[in-house]
Coordinates of C-alpha atoms in Angstrom, one line a residue:
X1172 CA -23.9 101.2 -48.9
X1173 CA -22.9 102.5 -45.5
X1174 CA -19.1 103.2 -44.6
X1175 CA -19.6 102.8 -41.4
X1176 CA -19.6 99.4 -39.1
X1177 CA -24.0 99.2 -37.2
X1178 CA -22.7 95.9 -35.0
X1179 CA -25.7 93.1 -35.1
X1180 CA -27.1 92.3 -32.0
X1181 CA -25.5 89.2 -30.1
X1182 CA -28.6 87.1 -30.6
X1183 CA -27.9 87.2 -34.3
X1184 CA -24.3 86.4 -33.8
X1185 CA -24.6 83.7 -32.0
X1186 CA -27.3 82.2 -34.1
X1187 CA -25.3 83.1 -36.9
X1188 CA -22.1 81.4 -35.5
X1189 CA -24.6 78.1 -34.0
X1190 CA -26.7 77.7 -37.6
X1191 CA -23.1 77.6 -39.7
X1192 CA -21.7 74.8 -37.4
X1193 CA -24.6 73.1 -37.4
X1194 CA -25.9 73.3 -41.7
X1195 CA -22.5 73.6 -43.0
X1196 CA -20.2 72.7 -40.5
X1197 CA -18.0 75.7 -41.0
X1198 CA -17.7 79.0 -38.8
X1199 CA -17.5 82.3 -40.7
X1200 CA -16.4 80.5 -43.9
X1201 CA -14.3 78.5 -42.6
X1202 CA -14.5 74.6 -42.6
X1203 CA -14.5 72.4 -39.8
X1204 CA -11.1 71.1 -41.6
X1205 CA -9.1 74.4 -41.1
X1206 CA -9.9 75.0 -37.3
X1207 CA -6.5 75.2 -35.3
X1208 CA -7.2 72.1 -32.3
X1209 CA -4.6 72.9 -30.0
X1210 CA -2.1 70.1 -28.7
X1211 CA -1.1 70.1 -24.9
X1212 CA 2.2 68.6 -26.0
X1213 CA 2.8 70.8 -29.3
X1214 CA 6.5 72.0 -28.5
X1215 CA 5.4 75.4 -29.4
X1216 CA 3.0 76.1 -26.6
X1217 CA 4.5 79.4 -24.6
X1218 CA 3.8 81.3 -21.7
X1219 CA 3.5 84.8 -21.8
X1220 CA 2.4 87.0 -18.5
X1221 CA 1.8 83.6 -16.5
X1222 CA -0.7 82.3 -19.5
X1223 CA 0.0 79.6 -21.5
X1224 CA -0.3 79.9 -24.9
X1225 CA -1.7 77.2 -27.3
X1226 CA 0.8 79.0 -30.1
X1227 CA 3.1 82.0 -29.9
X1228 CA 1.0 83.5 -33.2
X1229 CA -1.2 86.2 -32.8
X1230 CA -3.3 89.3 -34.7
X1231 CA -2.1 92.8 -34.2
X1232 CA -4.6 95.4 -33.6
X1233 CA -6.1 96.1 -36.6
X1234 CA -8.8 95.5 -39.3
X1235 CA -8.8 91.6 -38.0
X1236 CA -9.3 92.8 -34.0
X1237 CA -12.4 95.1 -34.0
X1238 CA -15.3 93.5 -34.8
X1239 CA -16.4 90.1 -32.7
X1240 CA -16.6 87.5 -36.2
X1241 CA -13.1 88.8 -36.7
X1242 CA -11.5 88.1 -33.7
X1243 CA -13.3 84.4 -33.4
X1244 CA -12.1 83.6 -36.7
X1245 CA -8.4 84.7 -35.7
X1246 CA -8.7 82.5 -32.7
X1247 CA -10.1 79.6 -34.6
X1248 CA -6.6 79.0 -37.2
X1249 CA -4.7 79.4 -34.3
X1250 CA -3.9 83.3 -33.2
X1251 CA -3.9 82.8 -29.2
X1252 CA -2.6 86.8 -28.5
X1253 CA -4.8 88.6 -29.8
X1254 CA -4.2 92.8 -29.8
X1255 CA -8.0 94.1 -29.6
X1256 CA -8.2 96.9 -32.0
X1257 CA -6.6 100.5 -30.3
X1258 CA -8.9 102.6 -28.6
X1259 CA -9.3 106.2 -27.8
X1260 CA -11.5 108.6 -26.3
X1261 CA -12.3 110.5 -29.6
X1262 CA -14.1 107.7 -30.8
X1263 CA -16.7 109.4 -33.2
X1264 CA -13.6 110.2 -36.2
X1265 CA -14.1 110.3 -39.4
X1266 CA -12.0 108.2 -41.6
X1267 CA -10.6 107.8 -45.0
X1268 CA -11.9 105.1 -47.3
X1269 CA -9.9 103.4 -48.3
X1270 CA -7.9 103.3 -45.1
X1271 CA -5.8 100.2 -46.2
X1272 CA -3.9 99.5 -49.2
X1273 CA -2.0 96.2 -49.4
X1274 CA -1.0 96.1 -53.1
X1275 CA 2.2 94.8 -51.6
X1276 CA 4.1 96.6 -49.1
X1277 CA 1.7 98.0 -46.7
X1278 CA -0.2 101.7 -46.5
X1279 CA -3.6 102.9 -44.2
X1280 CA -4.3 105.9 -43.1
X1281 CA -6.0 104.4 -40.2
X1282 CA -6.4 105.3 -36.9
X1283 CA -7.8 103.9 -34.1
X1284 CA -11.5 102.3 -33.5
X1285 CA -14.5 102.8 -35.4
X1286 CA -16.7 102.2 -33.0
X1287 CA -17.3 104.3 -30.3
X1288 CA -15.5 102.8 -26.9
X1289 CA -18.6 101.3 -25.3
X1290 CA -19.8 99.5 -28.6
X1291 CA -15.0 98.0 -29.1
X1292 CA -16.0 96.7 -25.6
X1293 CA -19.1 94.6 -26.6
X1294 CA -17.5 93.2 -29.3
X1295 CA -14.5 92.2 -27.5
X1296 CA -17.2 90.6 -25.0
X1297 CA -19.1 88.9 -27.5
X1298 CA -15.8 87.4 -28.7
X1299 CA -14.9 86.2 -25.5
X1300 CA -18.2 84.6 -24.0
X1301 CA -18.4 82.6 -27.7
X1302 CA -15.0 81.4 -28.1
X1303 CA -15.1 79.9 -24.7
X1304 CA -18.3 78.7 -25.5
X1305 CA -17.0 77.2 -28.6
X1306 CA -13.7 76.1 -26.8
X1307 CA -15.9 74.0 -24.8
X1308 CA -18.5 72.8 -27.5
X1309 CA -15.2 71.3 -29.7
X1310 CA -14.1 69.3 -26.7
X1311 CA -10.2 70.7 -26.7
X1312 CA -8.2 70.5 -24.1
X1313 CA -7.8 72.9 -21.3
X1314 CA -10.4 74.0 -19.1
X1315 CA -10.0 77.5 -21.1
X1316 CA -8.9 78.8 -24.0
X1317 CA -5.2 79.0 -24.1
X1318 CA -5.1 82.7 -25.4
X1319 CA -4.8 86.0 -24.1
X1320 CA -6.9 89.3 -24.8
X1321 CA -4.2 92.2 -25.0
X1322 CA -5.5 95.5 -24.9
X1323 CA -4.4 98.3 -26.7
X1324 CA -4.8 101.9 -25.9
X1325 CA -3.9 105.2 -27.4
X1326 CA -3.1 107.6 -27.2
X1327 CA -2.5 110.4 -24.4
X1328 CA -2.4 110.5 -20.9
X1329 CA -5.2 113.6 -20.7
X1330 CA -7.7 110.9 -22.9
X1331 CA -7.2 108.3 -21.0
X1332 CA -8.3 109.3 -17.9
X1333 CA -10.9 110.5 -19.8
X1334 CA -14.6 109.0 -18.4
X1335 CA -14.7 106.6 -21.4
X1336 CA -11.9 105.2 -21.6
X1337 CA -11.6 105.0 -17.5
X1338 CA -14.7 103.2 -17.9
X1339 CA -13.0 100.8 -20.8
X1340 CA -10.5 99.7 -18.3
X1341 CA -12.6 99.2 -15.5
X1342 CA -15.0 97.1 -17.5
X1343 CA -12.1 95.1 -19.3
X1344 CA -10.9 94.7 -15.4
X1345 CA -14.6 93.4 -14.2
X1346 CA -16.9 92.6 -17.0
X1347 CA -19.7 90.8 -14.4
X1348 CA -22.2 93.2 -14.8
X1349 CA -22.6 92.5 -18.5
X1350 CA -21.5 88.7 -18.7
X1351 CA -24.4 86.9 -17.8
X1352 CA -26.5 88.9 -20.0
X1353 CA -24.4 87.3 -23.0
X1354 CA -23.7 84.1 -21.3
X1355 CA -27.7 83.8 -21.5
X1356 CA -27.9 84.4 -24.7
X1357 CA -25.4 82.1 -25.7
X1358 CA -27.4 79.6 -23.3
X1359 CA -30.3 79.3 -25.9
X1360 CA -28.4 77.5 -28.4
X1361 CA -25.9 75.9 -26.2
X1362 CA -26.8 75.3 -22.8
X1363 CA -23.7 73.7 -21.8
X1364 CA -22.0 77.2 -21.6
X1365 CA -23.5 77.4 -18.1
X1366 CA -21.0 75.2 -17.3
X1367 CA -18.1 76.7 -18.2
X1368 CA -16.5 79.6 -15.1
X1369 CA -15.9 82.5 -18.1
X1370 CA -13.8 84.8 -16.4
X1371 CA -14.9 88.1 -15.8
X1372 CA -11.3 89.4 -16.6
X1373 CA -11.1 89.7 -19.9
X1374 CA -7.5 91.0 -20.0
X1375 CA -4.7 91.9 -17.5
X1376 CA -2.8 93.2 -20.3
X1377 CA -2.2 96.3 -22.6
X1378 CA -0.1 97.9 -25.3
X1379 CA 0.4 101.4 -25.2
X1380 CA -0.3 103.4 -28.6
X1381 CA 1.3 106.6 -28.5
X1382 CA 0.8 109.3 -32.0
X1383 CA 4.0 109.5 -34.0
X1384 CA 5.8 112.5 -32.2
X1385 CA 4.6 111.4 -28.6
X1386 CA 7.1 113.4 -26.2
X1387 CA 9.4 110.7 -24.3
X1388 CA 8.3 112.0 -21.0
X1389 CA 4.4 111.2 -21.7
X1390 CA 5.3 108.2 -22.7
X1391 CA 6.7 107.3 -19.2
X1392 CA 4.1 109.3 -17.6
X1393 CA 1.6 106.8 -19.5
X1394 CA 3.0 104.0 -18.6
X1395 CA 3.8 104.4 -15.0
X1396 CA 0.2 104.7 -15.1
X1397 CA -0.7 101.9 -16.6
X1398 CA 1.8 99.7 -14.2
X1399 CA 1.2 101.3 -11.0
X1400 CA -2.9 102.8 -10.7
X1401 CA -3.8 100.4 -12.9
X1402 CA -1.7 97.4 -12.2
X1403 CA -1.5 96.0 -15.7
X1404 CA 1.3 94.3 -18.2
X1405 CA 2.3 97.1 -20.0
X1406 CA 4.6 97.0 -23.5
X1407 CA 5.1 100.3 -25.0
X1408 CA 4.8 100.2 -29.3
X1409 CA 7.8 101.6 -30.9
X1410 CA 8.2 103.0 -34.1
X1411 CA 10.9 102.2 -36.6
X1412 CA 12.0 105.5 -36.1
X1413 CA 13.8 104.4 -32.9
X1414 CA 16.7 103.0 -35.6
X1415 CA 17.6 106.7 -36.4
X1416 CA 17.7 108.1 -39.9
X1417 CA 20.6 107.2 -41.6
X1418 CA 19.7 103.3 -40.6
X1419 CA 16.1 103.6 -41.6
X1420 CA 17.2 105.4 -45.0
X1421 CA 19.1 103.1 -45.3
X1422 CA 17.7 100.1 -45.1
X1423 CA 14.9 100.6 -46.4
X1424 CA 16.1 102.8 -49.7
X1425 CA 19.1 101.6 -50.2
X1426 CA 19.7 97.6 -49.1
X1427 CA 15.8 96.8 -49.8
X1428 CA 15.4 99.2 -53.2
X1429 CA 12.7 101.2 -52.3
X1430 CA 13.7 104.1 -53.5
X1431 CA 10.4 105.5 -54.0
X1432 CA 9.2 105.6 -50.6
X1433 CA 9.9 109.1 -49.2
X1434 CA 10.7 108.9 -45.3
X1435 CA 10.2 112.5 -43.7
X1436 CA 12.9 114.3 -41.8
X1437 CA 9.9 115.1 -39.3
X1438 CA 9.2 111.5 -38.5
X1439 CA 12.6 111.3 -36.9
X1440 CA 12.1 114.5 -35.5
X1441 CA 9.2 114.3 -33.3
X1442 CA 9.5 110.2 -32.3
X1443 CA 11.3 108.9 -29.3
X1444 CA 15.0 109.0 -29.7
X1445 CA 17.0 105.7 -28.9
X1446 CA 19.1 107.7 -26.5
X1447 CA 15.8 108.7 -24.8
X1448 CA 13.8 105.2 -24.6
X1449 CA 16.6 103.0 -23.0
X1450 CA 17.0 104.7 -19.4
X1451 CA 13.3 104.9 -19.8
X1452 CA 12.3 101.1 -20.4
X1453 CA 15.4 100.3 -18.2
X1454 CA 13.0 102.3 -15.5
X1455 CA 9.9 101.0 -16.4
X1456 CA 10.9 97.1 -16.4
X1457 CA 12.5 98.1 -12.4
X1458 CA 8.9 99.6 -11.8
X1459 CA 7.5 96.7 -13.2
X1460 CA 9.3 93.9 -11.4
X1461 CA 8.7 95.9 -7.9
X1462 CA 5.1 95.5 -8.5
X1463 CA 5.1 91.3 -9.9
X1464 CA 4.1 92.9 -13.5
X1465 CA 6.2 92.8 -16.8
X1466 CA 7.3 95.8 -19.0
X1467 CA 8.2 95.0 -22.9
X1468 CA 7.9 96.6 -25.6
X1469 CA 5.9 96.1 -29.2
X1470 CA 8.2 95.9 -32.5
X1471 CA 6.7 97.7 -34.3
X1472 CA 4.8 100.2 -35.4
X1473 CA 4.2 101.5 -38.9
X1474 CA 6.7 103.8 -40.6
X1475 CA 5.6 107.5 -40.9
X1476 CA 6.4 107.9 -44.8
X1477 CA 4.8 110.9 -47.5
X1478 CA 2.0 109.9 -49.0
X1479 CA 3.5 109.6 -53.0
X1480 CA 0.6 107.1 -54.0
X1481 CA -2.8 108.2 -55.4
X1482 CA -5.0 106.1 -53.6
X1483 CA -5.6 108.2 -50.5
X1484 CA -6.4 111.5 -51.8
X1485 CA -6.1 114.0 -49.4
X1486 CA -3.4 112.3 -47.2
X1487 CA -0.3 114.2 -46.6
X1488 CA 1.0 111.1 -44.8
X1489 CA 1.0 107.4 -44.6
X1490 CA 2.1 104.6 -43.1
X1491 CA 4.1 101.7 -44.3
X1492 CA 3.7 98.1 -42.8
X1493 CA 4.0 94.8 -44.6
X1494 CA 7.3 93.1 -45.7
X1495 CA 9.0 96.5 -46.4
X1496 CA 8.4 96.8 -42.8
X1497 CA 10.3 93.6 -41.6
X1498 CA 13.7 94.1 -42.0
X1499 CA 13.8 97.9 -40.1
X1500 CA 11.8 96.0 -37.3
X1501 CA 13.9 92.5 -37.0
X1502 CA 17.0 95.1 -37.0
X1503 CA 15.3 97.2 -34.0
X1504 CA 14.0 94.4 -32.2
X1505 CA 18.3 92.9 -32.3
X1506 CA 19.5 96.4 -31.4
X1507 CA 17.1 96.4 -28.2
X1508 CA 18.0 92.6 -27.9
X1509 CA 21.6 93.3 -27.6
X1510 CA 20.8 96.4 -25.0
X1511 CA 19.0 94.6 -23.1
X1512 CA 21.6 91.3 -23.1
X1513 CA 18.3 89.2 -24.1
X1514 CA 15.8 90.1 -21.1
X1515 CA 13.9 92.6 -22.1
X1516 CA 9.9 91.3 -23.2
X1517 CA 9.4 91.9 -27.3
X1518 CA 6.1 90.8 -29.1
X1519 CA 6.9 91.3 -32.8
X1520 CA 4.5 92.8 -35.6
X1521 CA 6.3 93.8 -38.5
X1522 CA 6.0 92.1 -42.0
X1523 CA 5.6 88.7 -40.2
X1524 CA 4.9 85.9 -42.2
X1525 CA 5.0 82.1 -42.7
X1526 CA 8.1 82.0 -44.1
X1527 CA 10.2 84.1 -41.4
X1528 CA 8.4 83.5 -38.2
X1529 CA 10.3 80.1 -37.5
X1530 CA 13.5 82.6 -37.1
X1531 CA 11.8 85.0 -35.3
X1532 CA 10.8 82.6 -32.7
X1533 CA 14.2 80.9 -32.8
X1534 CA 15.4 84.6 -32.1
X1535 CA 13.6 84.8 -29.1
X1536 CA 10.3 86.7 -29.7
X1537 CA 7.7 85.4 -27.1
X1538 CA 4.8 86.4 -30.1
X1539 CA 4.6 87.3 -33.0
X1540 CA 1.7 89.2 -34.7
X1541 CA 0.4 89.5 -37.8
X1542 CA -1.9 92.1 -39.9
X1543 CA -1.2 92.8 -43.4
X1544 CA 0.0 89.3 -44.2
X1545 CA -3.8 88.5 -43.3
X1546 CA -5.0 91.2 -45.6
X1547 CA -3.9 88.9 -48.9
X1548 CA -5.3 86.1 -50.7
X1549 CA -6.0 83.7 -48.5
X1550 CA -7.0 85.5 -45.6
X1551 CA -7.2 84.7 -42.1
X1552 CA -6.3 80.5 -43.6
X1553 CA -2.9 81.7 -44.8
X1554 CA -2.3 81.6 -40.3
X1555 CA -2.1 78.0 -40.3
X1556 CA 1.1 77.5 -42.0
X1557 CA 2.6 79.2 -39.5
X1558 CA 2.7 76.0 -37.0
X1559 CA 3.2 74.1 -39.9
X1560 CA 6.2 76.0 -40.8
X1561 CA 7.5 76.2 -36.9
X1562 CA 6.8 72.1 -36.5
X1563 CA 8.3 71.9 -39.7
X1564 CA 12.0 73.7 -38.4
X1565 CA 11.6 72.6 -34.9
X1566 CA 11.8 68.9 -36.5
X1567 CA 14.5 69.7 -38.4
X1568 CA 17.4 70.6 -35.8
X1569 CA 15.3 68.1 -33.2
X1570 CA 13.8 70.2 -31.3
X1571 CA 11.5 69.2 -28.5
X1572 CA 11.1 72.7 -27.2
X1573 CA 11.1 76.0 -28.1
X1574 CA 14.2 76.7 -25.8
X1575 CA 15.8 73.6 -27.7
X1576 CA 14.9 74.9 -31.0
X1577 CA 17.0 78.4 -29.9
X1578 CA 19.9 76.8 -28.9
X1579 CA 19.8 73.9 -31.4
X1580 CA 19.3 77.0 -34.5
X1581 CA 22.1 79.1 -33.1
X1582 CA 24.7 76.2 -33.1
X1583 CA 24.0 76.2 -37.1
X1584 CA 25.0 80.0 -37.3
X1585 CA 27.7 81.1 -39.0
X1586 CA 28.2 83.4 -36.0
X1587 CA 28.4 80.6 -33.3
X1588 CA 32.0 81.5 -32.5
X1589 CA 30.2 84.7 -30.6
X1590 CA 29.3 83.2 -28.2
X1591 CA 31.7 82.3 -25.3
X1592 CA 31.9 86.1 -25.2
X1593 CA 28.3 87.2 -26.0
X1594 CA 27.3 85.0 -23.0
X1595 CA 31.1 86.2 -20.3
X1596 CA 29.2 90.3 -21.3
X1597 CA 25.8 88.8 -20.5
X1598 CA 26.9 87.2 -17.1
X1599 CA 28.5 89.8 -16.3
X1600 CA 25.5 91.8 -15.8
X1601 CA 23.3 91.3 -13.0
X1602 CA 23.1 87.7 -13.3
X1603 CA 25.1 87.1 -9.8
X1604 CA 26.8 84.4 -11.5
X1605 CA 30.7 84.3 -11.5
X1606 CA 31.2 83.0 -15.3
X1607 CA 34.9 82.6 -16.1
X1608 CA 36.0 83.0 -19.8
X1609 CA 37.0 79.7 -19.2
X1610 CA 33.7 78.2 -18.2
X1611 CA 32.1 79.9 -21.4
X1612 CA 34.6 78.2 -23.7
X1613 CA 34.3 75.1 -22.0
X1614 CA 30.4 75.2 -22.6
X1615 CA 31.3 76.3 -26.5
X1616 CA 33.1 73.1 -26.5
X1617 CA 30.2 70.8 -25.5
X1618 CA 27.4 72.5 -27.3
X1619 CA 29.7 73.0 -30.4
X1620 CA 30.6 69.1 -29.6
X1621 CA 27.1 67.6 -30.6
X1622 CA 24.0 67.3 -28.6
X1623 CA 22.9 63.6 -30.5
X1624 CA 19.5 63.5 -29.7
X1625 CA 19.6 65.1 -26.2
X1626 CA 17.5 68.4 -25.1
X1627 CA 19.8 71.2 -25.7
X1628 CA 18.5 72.3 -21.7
X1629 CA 19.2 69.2 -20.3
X1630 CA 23.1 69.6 -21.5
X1631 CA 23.4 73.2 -20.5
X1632 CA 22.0 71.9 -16.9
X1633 CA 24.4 69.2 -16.5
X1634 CA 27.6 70.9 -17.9
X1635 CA 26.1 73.3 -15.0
X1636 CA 26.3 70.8 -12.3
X1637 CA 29.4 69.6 -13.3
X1638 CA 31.1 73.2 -13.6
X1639 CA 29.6 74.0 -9.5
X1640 CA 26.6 75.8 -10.1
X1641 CA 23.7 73.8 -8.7
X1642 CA 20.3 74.1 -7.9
X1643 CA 18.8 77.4 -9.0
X1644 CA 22.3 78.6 -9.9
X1645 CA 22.1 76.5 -12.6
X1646 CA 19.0 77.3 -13.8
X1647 CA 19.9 81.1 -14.2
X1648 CA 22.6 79.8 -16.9
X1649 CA 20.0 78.4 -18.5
X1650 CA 18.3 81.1 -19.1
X1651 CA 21.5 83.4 -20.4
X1652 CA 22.6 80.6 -22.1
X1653 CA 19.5 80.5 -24.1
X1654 CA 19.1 84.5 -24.1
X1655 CA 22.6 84.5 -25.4
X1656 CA 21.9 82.3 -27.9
X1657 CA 18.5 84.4 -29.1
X1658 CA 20.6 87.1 -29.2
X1659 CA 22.9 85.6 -31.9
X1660 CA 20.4 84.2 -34.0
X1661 CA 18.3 87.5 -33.7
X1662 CA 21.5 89.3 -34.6
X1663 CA 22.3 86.8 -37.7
X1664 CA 18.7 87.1 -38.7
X1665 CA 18.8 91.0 -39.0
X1666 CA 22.6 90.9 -41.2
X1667 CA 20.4 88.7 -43.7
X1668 CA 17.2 90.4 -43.9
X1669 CA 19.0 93.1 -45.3
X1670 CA 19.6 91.7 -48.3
X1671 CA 17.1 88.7 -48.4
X1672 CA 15.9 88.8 -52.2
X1673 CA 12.5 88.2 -49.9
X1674 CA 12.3 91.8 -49.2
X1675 CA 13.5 93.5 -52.1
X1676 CA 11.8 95.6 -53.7
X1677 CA 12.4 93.9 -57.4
X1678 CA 10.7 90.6 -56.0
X1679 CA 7.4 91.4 -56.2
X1680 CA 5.7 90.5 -59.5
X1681 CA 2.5 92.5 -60.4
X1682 CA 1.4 88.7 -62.3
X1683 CA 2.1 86.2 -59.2
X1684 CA -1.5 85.7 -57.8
X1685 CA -0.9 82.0 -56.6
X1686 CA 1.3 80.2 -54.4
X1687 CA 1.7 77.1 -53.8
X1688 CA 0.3 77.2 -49.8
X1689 CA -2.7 74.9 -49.7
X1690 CA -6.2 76.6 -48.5
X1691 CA -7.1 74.1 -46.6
X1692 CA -10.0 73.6 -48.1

């Protein structure tokens, strides 16, 4: 048996993908029953880069964004930002197997695609030509697939303007010279595709993949090319590292209990520094305004620890993702929160699962990605409880939106009280808006006061009105009202992880090989 992907041709795919619907009527293995069919009025829906999304939910690049089957069957339970697997131009490596190792905190060795960069690009065409195909066949609304394609790319400036990888981005710019070709194909088993406009665009979007120990200033080099010659979204992945030792250790060793996972002085040694990333994403999101694009960043990567296990041999290092992940990335992502005041762009991957992602969207995160949560029984299914779970809270406070379900979460903090001053600091920033510490108070009052069954937005707008800010004025509180109020249920949410028996490293049982989440099946 090989250990290396050979990619079938796309007739076979798509006959593979037609012949399944039409004998078993199931894609991949999965029945008819478990396919996400988006909702125009589902209160999650979320627009990200001027796309809307038919869910915030999405795969990170990994093992479930490389080959075409993969990314179809992430789209079809519901993942609509989907990271296509990193990139590079060394793209004939060798690597370990096993690469992954998901016992129950995370470990790979992985790197980036194991495909070379022309063969990543025909898979992530395949995928695109049939899910619209499919998109359309189903009969759900929208005259396109409410997703996005995000690439990511690693991991130096010198490789990426490397022929390949130039060639990756002008292909993923302008795919027409290979679309029909697969749009034919396609045709032969269902014609109606003709009919569908597939862009040619497959993505306007990227996440930058830098190695652990990336210099700071090749970081920003990257990026300012990425935003300005290449005119793209850019976020930048961080690592954990970003928290600084003593919180890392800490954290993770001491409040969590894993004791036995040895963290590196040299991982905080050669990753970017806090003090070094702020001025620089403060620069990149003014570069990226200038130009009508949007800078954010990725939280996060994987955790640089020594490799103490036996199961890659050979390793010095590895790196940690899974639960023991989450609570060093929901503290990061509330650290650049409160930086930031709330406005800076953060798509989260870090021990995400169905259980924690109704707070992380009620934190603020625009998407939220997922890989090793995928990588346990249950698979690629266990993604549809995470609308469930969202509906689920949303009905709860009475949400109708996912802007109501922030506000409508925070009043229930303990750390509500915050607020009148979170939101004076946050106004007084380059809002333009002359907040008094009287106004806040008085808008503490009436959200404090009860909203009945009102839209927490519609309140904010007419205590607004009433207060003298009108039109578009009032809109912009709005917004920092609701950033504010992110902010404090972000900063809630990483006090609690800390010590969330969830996370602990005692509350994993070597016996418990069911739950009670329902297949679908």
């Amino acid at each position: 048996m090989s250990d290396r992907f050979h990619p079938i041709w796309m007739e076979q795919l798509t006959d593979w993908v037609f012949d399944e619907l039409e004998t078993r009527d199931s894609l991949f293995g999965v029945p008819r029953s478990a396919f996400y069919v988006p909702d125009p009025a589902a209160r999650y829906r979320t627009d990200v880069y001027g796309v809307e999304l038919d869910t915030p939910f999405g795969v990170a690049a990994g093992p479930q964004t490389q080959m075409a089957q993969n990314i179809i069957v992430s789209w079809l339970v519901g993942a609509r930002f989907i990271e296509l697997k990193t990139i590079q131009t060394l793209d004939e490596l060798d690597v370990s197997k096993p690469c992954i190792d998901v016992e129950d905190e995370g470990y790979n060795v992985e790197w980036s695609q194991e495909l070379k960069v022309y063969e990543s690009f025909d898979e992530y065409l395949r995928a695109w030509v049939l899910i619209h195909a499919l998109h359309h066949k189903f009969g759900w609304t929208g005259e396109r697939p409410g997703m996005i394609f995000n690439m990511s790319v690693g991991y130096n400036l010198e490789g990426m303007l490397k022929p390949n990888v130039q060639w990756f981005f002008d292909t993923m710019n302008d795919a027409s010279e290979y679309l029909d070709a697969y749009v034919d194909i396609v045709a032969r088993r269902y014609p109606e595709v003709r009919e569908i406009d597939i862009p040619s665009r497959l993505s306007d979007t990227i996440t930058l993949s830098t190695m652990h120990g990336c210099p700071p200033d090749e970081i920003e080099k990257i990026s300012l090319y990425l935003l300005q010659e290449r005119g793209l979204h850019t976020s930048v992945k961080c690592n954990p590292t970003l928290l600084g030792a003593d919180r890392v250790r800490g954290i993770l060793n001491n409040d969590l209990g894993y004791r036995d996972i040895p963290v590196p002085d040299e991982a905080f040694g050669h990753d970017l520094r806090y003090e070094d990333a702020v001025p620089m994403f403060h620069n990149l999101r003014r570069v990226a305004a200038a130009r009508d694009l949007t800078f954010g960043v990725k939280l996060s990567n994987t955790l640089e620890v020594d490799n103490w296990r036996d199961v890659f041999e050979g390793e010095e290092m590895m790196y940690l993702s899974g639960r023991a992940l989450h609570a060093l990335t929901t503290n990061l992502a509330s650290r650049l929160a409160e930086e930031f005041r709330g406005d800076l762009l953060i798509s989260f991957a870090g021990g995400a699962d169905c259980f924690n992602v109704p707070d992380l969207i009620g934190s603020g995160m625009k998407t939220v990605t997922v890989c090793s949560d995928l990588l346990k029984t249950g698979g690629y299914l266990r993604l549809l409880q995470y609308t469930e779970n969202l509906e689920a809270a949303m009905d709860k406070v009475g949400a109708a939106a996912t802007d109501d379900f922030i506000v409508k979460s925070a009043l229930d903090q303990p750390n509500i009280d915050e607020f009148p001053m979170s939101l004076r600091l946050a106004a007084l920033g380059d809002s333009g808006l002359d907040l008094t510490a009287d106004h806040c108070d008085s808008l503490h009052e009436v959200l404090t006061g009860g909203l009945e069954d009102r839209s927490a937005t519609a309140v904010i707008t007419d205590w607004a009105t009433s207060a003298g800010f009108e039109g578009e004025r009032a809109a912009v509180i709005v917004r920092l009202v609701v950033r504010t109020l992110a902010r404090l249920n972000l900063r809630q949410m990483a006090a609690e992880v800390r010590s969330d028996w969830r996370y602990q490293k005692h509350s994993f049982r070597m016996d418990r090989s069911k739950t009670d989440r329902e297949l679908h099946y």
